[in-house]
CSV table of C-alpha atoms in Angstrom, one decimal:
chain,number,residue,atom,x,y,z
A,1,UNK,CA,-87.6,23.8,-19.8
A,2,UNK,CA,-90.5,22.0,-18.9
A,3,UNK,CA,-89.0,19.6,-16.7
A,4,UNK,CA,-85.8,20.5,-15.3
A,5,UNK,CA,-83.0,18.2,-14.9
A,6,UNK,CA,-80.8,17.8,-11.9
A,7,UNK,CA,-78.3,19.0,-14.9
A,8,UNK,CA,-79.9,21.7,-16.1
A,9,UNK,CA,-80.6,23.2,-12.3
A,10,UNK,CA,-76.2,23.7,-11.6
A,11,UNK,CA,-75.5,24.4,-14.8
A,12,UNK,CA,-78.5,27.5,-15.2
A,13,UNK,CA,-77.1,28.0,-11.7
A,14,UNK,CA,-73.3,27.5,-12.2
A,15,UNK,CA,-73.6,30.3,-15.1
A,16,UNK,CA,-75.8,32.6,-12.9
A,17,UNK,CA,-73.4,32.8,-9.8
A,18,UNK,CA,-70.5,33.3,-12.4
A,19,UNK,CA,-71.8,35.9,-14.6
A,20,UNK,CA,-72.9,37.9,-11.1
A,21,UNK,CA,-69.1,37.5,-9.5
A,22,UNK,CA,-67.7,38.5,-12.9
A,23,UNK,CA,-69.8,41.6,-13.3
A,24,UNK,CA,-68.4,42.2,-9.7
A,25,UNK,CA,-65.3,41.2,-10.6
A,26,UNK,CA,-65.4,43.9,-13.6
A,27,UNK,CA,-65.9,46.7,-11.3
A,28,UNK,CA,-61.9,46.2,-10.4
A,29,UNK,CA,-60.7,45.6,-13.9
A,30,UNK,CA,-60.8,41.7,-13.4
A,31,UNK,CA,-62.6,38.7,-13.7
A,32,UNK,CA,-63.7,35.9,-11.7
A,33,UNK,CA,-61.2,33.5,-13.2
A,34,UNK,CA,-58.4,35.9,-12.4
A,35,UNK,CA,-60.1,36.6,-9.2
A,36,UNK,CA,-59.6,32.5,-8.7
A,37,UNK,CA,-56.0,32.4,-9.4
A,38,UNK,CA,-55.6,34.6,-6.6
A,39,UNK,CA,-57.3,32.8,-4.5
A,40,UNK,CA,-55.7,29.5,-5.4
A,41,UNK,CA,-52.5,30.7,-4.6
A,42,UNK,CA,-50.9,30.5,-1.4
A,43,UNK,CA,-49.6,33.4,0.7
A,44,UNK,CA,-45.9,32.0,0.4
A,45,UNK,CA,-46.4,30.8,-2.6
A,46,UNK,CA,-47.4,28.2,-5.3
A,47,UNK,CA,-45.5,26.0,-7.6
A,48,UNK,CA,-47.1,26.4,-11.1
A,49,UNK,CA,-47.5,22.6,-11.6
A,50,UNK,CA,-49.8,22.7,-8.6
A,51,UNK,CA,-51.7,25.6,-9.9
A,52,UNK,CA,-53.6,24.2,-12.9
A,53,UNK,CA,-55.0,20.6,-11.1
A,54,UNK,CA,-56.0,22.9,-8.1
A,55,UNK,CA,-58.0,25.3,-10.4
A,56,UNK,CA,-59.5,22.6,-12.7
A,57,UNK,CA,-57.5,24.9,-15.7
A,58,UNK,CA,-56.1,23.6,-19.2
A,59,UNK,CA,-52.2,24.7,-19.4
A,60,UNK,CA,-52.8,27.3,-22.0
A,61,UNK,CA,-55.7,28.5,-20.3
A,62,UNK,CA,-53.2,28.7,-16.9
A,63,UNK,CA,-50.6,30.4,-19.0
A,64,UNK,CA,-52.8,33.4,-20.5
A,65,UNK,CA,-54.2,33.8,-16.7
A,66,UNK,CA,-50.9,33.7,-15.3
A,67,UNK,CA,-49.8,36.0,-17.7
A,68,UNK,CA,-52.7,38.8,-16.9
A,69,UNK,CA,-51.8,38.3,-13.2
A,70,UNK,CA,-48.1,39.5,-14.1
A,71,UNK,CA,-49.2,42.1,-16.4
A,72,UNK,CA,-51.1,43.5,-13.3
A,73,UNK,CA,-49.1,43.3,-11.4
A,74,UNK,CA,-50.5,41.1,-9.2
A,75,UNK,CA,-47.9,38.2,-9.1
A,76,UNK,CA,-44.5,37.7,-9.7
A,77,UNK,CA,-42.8,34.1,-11.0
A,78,UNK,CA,-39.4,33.0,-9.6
A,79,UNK,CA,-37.4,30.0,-10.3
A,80,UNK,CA,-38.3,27.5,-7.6
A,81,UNK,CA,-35.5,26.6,-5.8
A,82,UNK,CA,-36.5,22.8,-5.2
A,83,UNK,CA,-36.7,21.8,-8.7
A,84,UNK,CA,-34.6,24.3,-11.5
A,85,UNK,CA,-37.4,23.9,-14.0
A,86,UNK,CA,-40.0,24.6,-11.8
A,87,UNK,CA,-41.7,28.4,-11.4
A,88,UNK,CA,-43.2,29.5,-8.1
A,89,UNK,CA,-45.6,32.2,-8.3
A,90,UNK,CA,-45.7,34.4,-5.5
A,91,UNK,CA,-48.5,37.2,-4.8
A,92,UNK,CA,-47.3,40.7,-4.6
A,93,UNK,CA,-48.7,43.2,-2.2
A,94,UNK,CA,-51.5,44.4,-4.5
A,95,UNK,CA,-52.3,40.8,-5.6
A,96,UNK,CA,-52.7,40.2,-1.5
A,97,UNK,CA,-55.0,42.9,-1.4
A,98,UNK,CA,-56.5,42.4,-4.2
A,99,UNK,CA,-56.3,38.2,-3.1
A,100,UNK,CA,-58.6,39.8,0.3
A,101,UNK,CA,-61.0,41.4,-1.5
A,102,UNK,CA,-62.1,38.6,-3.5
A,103,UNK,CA,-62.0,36.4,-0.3
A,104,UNK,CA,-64.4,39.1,0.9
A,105,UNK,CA,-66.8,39.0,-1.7
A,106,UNK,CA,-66.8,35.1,-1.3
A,107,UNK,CA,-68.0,35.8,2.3
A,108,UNK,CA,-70.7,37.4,1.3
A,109,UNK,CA,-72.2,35.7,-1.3
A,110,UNK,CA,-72.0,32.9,1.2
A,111,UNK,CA,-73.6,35.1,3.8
A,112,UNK,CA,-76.4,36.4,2.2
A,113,UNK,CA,-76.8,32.5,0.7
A,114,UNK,CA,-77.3,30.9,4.4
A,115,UNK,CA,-79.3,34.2,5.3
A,116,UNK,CA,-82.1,32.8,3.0
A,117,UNK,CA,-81.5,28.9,3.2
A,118,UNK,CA,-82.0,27.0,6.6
A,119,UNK,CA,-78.3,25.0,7.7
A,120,UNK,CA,-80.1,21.7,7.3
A,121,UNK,CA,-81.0,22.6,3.0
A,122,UNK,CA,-76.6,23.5,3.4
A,123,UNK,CA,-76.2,19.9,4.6
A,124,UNK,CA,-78.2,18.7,2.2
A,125,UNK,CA,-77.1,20.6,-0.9
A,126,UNK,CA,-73.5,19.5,0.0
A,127,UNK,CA,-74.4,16.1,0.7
A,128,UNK,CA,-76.0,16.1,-2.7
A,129,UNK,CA,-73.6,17.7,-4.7
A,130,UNK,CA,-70.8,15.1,-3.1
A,131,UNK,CA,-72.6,12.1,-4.6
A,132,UNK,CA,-73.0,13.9,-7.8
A,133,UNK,CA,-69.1,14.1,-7.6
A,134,UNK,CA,-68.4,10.7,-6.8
A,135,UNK,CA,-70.8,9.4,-9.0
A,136,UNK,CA,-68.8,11.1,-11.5
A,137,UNK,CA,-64.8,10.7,-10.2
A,138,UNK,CA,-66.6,7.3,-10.1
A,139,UNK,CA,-67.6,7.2,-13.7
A,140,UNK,CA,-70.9,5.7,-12.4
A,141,UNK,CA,-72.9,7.6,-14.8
A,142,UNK,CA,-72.1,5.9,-17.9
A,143,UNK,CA,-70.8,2.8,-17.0
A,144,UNK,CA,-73.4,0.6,-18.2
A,145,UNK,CA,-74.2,2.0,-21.4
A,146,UNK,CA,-70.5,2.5,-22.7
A,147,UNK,CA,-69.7,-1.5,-21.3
């Protein structure tokens, strides 16, 4: 592209830091989505219900993840005892370890990230990817062409 686009940029971006964490990720027999799960739930434990909204995840797409994590045996589910249809998944002791080590390789990225990038371009990123976000939760994109 000629002229890049503020789109264009995170998404070329976006698909370049997940296709490096997942070829990470596939050194362990996992992926970065199931590597997020992990991540996204709490040492104690999560209720299910909070897991999709926290991971930006589609319910089926939840279940199948969910579902891997168990077949790993990298979670458990038990009934939570606050609400009888509720589930709360709870790590097990490889899913903690396993929960580290992608915690780990989030610390580096991140490392090797501000090794290369001054803390004032940080700011700035993160001040520009907030008003891209509220711009958005906003709907201020659209809102003049769909009115």
């Amino acid at each position: 592209m000629k002229n890049k686009t503020i789109d264009y940029v995170l998404r070329a971006t976006w698909q370049a830091v997940a296709r490096m964490y997942n070829e990470e990720a596939a050194k362990y027999d996992a992926s970065m989505a199931l590597a997020f799960a992990l991540l996204c739930i709490d040492r104690e434990g999560t209720p299910s219900t909070l897991l999709g909204p926290n991971m930006g995840m589609e319910a089926t797409s939840l279940t199948r993840t969910l579902k891997k994590l168990e077949e790993r045996g990298l979670i458990t589910r038990e009934k939570n005892p606050n609400d009888g249809r509720g589930v709360i998944i709870r790590l097990t002791n490889l899913g903690l370890e396993k929960r580290e080590l992608s915690k780990q390789k989030i610390k580096l990225f991140n490392e090797k990230i501000t090794e290369h990038i001054s803390d004032e371009k940080i700011r700035s990123f993160f001040e520009v990817t907030d008003v891209i976000n509220s711009l958005i939760s906003d709907r201020a994109i659209f809102e003049d062409i769909d009115a």
